Coordinates of C-alpha atoms in Angstrom, one line a residue:
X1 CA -10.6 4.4 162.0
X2 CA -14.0 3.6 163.4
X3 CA -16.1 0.8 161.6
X4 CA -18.5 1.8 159.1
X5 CA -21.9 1.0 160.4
X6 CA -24.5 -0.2 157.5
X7 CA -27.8 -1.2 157.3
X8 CA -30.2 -3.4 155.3
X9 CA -33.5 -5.0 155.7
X10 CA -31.8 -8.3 154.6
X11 CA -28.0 -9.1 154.6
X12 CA -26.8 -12.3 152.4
X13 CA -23.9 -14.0 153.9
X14 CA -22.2 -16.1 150.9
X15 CA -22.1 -15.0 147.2
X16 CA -22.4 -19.0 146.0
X17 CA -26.0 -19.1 143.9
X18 CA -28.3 -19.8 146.4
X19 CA -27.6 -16.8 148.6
X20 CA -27.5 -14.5 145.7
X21 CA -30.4 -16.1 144.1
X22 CA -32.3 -14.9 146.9
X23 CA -30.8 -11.7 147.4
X24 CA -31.3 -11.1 143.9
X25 CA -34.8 -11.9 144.5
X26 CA -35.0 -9.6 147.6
X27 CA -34.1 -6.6 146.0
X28 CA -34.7 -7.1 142.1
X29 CA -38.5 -7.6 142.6
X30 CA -39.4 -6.5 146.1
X31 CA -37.1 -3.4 146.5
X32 CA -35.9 -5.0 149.9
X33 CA -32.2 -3.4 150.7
X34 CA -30.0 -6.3 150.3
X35 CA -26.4 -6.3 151.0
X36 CA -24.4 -9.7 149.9
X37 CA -20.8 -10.9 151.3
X38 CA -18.5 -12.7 149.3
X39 CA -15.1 -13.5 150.8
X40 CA -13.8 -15.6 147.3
X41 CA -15.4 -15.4 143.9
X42 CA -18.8 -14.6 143.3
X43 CA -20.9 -17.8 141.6
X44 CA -19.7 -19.9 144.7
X45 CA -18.3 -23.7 144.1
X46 CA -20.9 -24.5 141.2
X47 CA -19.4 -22.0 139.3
X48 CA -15.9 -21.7 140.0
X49 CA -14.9 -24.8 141.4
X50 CA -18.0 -27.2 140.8
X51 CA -21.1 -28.0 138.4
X52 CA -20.0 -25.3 135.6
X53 CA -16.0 -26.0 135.2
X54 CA -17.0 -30.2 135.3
X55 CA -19.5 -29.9 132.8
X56 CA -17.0 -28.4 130.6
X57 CA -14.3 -31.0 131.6
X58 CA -16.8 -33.4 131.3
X59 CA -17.2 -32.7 127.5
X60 CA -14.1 -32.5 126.7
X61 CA -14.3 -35.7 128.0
X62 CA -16.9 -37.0 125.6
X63 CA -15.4 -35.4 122.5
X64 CA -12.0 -37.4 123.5
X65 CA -14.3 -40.6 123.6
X66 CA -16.4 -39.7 120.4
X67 CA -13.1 -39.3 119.1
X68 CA -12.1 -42.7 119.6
X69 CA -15.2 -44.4 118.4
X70 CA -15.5 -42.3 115.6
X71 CA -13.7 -45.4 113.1
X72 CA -16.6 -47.2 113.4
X73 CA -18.7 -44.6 111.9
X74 CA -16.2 -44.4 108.9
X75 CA -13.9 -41.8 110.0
X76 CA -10.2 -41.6 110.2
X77 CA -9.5 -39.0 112.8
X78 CA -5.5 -39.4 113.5
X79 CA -4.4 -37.5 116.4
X80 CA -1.2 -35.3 116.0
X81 CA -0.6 -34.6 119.7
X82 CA -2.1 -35.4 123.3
X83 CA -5.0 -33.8 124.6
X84 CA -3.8 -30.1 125.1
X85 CA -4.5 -30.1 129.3
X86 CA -3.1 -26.5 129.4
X87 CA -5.0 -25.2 126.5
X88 CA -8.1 -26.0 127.9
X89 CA -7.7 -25.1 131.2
X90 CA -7.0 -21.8 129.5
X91 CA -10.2 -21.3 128.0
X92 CA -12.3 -23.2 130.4
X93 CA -10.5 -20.8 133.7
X94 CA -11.3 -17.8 131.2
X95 CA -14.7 -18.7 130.7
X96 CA -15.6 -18.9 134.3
X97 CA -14.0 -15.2 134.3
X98 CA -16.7 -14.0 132.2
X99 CA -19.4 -16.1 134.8
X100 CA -18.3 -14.2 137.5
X101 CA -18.2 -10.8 135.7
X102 CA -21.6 -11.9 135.0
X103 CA -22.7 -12.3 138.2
X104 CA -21.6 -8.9 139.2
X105 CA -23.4 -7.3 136.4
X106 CA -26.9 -9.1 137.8
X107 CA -25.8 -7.9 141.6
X108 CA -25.6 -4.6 140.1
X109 CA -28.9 -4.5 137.6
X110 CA -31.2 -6.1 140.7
X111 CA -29.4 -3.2 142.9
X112 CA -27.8 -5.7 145.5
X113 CA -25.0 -4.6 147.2
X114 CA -21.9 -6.5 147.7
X115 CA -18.8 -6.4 150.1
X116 CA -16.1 -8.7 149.7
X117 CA -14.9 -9.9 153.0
X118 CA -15.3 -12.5 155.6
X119 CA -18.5 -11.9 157.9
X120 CA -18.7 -12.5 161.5
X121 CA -22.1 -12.9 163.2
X122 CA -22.1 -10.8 166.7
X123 CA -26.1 -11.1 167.1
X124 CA -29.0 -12.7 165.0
X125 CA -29.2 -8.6 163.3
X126 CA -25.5 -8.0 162.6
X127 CA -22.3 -8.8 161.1
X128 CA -19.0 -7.3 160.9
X129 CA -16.9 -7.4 158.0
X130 CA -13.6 -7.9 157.4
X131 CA -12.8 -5.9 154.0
X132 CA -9.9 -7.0 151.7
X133 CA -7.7 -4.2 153.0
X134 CA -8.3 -5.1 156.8
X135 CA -10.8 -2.7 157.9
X136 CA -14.2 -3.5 159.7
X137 CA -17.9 -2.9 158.3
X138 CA -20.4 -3.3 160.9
X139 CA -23.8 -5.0 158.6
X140 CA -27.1 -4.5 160.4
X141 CA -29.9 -6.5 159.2
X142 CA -33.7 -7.5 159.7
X143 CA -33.4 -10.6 158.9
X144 CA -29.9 -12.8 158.1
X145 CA -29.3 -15.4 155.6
X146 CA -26.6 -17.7 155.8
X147 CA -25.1 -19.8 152.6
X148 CA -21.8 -20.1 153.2
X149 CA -22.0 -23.3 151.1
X150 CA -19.2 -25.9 152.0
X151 CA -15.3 -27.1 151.5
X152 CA -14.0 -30.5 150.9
X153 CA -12.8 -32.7 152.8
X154 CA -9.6 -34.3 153.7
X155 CA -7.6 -36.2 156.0
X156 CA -5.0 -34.9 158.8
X157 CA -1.6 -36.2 158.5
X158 CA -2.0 -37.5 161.9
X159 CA -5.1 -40.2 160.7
X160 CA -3.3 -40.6 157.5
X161 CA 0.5 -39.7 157.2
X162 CA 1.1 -37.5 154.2
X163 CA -2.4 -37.2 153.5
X164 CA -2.0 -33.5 152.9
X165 CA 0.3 -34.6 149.7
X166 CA -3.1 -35.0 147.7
X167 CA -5.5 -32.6 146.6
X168 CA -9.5 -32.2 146.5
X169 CA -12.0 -31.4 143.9
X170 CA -11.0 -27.8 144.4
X171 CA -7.4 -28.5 143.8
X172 CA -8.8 -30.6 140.3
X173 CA -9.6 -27.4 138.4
X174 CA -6.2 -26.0 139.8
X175 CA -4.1 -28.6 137.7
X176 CA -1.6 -26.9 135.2
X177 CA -0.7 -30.4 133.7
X178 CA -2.3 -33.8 133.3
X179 CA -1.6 -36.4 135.7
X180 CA -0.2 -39.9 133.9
X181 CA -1.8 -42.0 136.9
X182 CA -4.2 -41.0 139.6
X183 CA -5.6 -42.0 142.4
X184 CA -9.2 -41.0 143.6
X185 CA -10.4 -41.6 146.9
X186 CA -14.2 -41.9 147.6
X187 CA -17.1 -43.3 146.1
X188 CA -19.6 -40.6 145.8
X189 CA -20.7 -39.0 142.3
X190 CA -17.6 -36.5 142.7
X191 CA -15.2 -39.4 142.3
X192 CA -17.4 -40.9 140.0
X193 CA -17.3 -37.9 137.3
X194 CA -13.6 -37.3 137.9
X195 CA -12.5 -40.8 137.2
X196 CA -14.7 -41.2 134.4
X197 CA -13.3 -37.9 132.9
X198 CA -9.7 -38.3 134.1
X199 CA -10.0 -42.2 132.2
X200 CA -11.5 -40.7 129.1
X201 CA -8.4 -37.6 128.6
X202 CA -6.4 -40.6 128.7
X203 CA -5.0 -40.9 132.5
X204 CA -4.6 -44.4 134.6
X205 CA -7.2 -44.2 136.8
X206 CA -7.7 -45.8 140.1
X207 CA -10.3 -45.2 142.3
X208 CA -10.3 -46.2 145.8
X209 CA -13.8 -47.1 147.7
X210 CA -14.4 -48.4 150.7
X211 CA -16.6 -51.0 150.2
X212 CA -17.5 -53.1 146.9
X213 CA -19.7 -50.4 144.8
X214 CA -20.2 -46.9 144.4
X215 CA -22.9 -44.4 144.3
X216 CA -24.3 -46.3 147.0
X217 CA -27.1 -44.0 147.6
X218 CA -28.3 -44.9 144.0
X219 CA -30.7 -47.5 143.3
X220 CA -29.0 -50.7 143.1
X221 CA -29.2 -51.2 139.2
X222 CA -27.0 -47.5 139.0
X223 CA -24.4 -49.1 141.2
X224 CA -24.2 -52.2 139.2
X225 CA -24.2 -51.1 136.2
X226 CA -22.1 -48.3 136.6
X227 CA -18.8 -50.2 138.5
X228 CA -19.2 -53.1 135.7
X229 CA -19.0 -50.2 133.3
X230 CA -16.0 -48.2 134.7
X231 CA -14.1 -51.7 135.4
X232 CA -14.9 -52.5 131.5
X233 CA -13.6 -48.8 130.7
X234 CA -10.2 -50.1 132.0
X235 CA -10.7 -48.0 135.5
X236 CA -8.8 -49.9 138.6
X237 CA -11.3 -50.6 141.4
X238 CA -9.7 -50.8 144.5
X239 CA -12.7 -52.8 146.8
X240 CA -13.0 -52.5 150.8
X241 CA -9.2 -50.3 150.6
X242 CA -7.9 -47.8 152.6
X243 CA -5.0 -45.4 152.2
X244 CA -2.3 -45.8 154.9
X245 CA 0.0 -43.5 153.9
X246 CA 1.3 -40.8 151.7
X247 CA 4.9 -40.0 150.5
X248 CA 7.1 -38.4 148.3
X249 CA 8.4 -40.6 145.6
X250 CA 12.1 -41.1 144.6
X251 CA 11.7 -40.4 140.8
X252 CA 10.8 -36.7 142.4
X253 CA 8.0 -34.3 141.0
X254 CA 5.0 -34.7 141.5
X255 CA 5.2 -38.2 141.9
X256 CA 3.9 -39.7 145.5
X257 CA 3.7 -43.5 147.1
X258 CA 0.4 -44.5 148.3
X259 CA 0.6 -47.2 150.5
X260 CA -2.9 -48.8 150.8
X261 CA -4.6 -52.1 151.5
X262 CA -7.6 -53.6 149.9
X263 CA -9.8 -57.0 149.1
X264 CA -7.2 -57.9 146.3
X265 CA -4.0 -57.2 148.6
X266 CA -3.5 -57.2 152.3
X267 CA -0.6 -54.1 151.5
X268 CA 0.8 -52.8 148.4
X269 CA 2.1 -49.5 146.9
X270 CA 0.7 -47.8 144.3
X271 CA 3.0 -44.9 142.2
X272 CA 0.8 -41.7 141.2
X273 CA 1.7 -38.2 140.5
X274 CA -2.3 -37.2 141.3
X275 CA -3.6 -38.1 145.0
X276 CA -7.2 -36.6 145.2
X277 CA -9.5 -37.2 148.0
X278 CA -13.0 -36.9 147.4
X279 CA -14.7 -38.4 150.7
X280 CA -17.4 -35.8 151.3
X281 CA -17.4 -32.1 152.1
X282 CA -18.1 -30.1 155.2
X283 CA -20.1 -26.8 156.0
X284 CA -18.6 -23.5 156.2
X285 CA -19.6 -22.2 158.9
X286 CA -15.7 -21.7 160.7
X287 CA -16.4 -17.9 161.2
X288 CA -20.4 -17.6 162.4
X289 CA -20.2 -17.7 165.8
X290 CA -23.2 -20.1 166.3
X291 CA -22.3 -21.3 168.8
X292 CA -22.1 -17.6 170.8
X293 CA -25.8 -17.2 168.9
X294 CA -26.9 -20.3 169.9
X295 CA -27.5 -21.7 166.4
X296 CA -28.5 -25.2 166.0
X297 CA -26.1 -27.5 164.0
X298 CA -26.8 -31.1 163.4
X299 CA -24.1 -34.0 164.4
X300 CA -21.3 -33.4 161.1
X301 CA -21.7 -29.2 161.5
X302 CA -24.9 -28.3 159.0
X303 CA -27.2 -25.6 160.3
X304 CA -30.8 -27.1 161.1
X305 CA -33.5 -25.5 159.6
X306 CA -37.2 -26.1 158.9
X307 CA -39.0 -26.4 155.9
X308 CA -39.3 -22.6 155.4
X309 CA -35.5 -22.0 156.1
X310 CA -36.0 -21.0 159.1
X311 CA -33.2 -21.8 162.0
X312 CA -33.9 -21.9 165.5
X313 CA -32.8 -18.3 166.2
X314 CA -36.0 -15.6 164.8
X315 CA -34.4 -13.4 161.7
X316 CA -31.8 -16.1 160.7
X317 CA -32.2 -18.3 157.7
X318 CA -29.9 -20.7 156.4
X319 CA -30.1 -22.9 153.2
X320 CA -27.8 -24.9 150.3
X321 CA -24.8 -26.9 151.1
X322 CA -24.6 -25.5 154.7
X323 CA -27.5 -26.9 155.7
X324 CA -26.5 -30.3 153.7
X325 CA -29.9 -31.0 152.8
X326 CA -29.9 -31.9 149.0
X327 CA -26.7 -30.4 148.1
X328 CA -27.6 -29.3 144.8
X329 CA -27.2 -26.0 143.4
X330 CA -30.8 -25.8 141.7
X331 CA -32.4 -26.4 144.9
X332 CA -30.3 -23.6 146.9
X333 CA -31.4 -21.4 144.2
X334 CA -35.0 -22.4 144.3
X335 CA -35.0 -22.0 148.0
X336 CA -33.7 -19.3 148.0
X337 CA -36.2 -17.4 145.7
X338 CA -39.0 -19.3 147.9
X339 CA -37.7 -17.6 150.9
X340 CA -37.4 -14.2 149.0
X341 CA -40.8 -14.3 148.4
X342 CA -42.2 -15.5 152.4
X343 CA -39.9 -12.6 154.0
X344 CA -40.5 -9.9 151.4
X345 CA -43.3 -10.7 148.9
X346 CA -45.9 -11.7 150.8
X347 CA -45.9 -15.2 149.8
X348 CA -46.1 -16.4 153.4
X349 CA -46.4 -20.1 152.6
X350 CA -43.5 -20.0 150.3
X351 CA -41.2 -23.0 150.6
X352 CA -39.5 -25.6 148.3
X353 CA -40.8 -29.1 147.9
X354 CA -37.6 -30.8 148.5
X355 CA -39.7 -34.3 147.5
X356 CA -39.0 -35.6 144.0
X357 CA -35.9 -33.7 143.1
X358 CA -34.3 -35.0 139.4
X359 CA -30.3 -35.0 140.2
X360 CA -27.8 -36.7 137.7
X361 CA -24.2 -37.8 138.0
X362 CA -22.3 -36.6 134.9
X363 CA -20.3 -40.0 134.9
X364 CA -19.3 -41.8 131.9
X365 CA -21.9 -43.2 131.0
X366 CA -24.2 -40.5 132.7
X367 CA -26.5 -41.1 135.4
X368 CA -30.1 -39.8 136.6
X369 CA -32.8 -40.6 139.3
X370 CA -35.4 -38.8 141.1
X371 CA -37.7 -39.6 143.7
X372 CA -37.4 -43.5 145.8
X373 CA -34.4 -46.0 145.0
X374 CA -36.4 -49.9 144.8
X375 CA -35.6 -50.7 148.5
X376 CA -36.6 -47.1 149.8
X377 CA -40.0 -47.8 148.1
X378 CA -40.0 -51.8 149.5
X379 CA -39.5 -50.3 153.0
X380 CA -41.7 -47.6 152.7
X381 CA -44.7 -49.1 151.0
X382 CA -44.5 -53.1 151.6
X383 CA -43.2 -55.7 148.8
X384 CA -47.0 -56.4 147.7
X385 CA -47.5 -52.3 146.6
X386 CA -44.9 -51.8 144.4
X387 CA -44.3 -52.9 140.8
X388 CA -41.2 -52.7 138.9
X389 CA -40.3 -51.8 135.6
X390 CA -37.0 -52.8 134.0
X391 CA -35.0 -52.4 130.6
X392 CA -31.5 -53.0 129.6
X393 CA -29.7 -52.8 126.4
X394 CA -27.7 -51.2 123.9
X395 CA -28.4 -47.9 122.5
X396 CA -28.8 -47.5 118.8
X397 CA -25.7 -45.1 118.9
X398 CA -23.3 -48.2 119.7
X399 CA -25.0 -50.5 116.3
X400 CA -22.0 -50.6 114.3
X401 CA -19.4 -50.9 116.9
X402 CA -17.8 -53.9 117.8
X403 CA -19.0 -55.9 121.3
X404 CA -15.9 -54.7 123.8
X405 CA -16.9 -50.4 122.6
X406 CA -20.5 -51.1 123.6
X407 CA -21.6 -49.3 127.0
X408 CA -24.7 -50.4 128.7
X409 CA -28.0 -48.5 128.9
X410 CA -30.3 -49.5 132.1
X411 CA -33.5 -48.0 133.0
X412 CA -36.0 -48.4 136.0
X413 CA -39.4 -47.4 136.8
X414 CA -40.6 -48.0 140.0
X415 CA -44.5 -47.7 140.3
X416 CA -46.6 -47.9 143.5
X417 CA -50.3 -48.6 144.5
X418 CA -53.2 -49.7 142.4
X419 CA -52.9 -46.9 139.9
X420 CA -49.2 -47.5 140.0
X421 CA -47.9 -43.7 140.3
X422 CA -44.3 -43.6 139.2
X423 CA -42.5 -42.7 142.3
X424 CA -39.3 -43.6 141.1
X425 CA -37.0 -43.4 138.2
X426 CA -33.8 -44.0 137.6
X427 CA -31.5 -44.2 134.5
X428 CA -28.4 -44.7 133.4
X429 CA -26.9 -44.1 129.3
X430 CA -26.0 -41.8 126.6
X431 CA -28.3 -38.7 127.3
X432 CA -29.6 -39.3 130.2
X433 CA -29.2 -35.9 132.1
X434 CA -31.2 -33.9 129.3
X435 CA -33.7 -37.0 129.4
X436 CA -34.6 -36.7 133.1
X437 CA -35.5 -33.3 133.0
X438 CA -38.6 -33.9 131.5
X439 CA -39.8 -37.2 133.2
X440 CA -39.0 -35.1 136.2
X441 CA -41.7 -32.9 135.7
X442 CA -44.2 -35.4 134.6
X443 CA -43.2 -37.4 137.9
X444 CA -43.7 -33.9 140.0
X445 CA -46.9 -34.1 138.7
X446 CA -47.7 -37.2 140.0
X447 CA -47.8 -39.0 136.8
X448 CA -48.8 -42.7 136.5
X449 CA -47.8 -45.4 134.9
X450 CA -51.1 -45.6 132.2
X451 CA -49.8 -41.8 131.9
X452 CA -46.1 -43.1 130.7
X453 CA -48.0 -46.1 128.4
X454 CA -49.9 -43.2 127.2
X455 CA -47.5 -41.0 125.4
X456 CA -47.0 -42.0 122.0
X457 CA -42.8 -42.9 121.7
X458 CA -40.1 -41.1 119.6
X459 CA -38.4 -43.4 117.4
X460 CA -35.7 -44.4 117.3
X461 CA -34.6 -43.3 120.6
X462 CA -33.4 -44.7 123.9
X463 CA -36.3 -42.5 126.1
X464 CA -38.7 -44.4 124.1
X465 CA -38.1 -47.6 126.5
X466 CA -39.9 -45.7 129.4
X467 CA -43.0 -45.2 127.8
X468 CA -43.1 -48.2 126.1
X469 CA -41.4 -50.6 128.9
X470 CA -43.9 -53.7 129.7

């Protein structure tokens, strides 16, 4: 049979939410033809493997925490069983059903089209498409977006024998049981949020960095405070380790060895029946021919674009976690819509402001910052223009808990200039993610801070220590 031929005046290569964000956008309010490809499940890894299904892990998480805190409030909450793993992964795998079906409604209401298959790039106007049941659609486009997202990352068994034996982030929210004792590799906020949630259901957690903190592209007060809190938590800290190899163990199962060395121990062995790698992630971008197109790609794979999403090729945009600029899925989606709006609305400055993006890390305790750690600012504006704001203590909701159930709260505001304009903030407590949100959009709008001292404080709360910090 001869390929289908189709055509669109913009085709959407990846259904994660930044690609259909903007195709969405495209078509739903410009009437641009858009046709999106999908090769997995629409939503992308925020929704199926990422942000949504951690979130919900992560308060799960919480409750099993409030739980066993609860005493000191009074209550007497006795357990009856363990924390039911495959119950929940039940409801949590079925609710991420009804995200995708939701998806597909929106595709359909804002009149995109979709094909589930794997595109190949033949020119910077066309794509085929390998369908499901084998057969080729030829896409051709005016213009080409590419948001193929990206895939974690893991060793070979040749730079690390038996490294295949674990699993990655993706492989986390494929767990039928819960692991007794795991061991996470990595020291970004994915290993961060999985240990702290892991440690919280009630598994021995061990988490394996290369150097001596974590989070290390957080301000220095988040890493700090956040390894004295986990190692308080009773999480294992391997410092300055390495894995060295992976095998089988003799009680059988799931159970491996994990031979490693670190600052504690020239060599040792560690038994786990969970092995989970999370050192970073890569671009998908296996099946795009850039090279043949002559597509830029920076030194670890990402496309290069400029600030409008433009690549280097005319008619071929790329954005989110392919390009690995801010790998968040808000800003994907915001780009997205900006580019939307240049190509088909008319808007022809439209671009994101990547500057002063809020992110948060949902560890345990959570995590927020947006805009200059304390020794970007140093280096950027000199020692004698910035002034630093500081506050540490313990939140009201700890008051009638004893001293070892206590977890920290640290916040930072890092000013700059005569007027002292807030150009960074970074926190770290109970609430801390819904906090940021709105200091973000003070800080976006330049605020001061005289604008901070300004705002009369809600009592009692912890978010009334930024406007009242001295």
């Amino acid at each position: 049979m001869a390929p289908i031929t189709k055509q669109c005046d913009y085709l959407v290569i990846g259904g994660g939410s930044g690609g259909l964000a903007s195709g969405r956008r495209a078509s739903g309010w410009y009437g641009a033809k858009t046709i999106a490809i999908e090769s997995n499940k629409l939503g992308g890894t925020c929704v199926n493997v990422g942000c949504v299904p951690k979130k919900v892990t992560w308060n799960a998480a919480t409750i099993a925490q409030t739980i066993h805190q609860s005493a000191s409030y009074g209550f007497s909450v006795k357990e009856t069983a363990p924390f039911d793993w495959a119950a929940f992964k039940a409801k949590r795998d079925a609710y991420i059903s009804r995200l995708n079906d939701i998806y597909a409604r929106n595709l359909d209401n804002d009149k995109v089209e979709t094909l589930h298959g794997v595109a190949t790039l033949t020119s910077p106007t066309t794509a085929d498409v390998k369908l499901d049941d084998g057969t080729i659609t030829t896409v051709e486009a005016k213009h080409v977006l590419i948001a193929t997202g990206g895939y974690p990352n893991i060793p070979s068994d040749e730079s690390i024998p038996g490294a295949s034996l674990g699993i990655t982030s993706d492989g986390f929210f494929e767990l039928a049981t819960q692991p007794k004792k795991v061991a996470i590799v990595g020291a970004g906020y994915i290993a961060v949020e999985l240990a702290g949630m892991f440690h919280a259901l009630g598994t021995e957690t061990h988490l394996f960095i290369r150097q001596d903190s974590f989070l290390r592209t957080f301000d220095p007060m988040i890493q700090e405070s956040i390894v004295k809190e986990y190692e308080r938590q009773g999480i294992v800290i391997h410092r300055q380790s390495a894995i060295t190899k992976v095998s089988k163990a003799s009680k059988g199962g799931s159970w491996l060895d994990i031979e490693y060395k670190d600052s504690a121990t020239s060599t040792g062995t560690l038994d786990a029946d969970c092995l989970l790698w999370a050192i970073g992630r890569k671009p998908s971008t296996q099946e795009m021919n850039l090279d043949k197109l002559g597509i830029k790609t920076g030194p670890r794979g990402h496309i290069v674009v400029d600030d409008f999403q433009n690549t280097n090729v005319p008619g071929v945009y790329a954005l989110g976690d392919v390009c690995g600029r801010v790998e968040l899925t808000p800003v994907a989606i915001a780009a997205g819509r900006r580019l939307a709006e240049r190509l088909f609305g008319g808007k022809v400055d439209a671009k994101l402001d990547y500057n002063n993006v809020p992110s948060v890390v949902f560890a345990h305790p959570e995590v927020g910052s947006i805009g200059l750690t304390e020794p970007q600012a140093r280096e950027k504006f000199g020692d004698d223009k910035i002034k630093v704001y500081k506050a540490g203590f313990t939140a009201m909701y700890y008051a009638v808990m004893e001293q070892e159930q206590k977890g920290p709260t640290s916040y930072k505001i890092i000013c700059a200039g005569e007027d002292e304009k807030v150009i960074g903030l970074h926190i770290l407590g109970e609430g801390s993610a819904e906090m940021l949100q709105g200091f973000g959009v003070a800080i976006k709008m330049g605020a001061t801070k005289k604008d901070f001292d300004s705002c009369v404080a809600i009592h009692p709360t912890s978010a009334e220590e930024l406007v009242t910090m001295r």
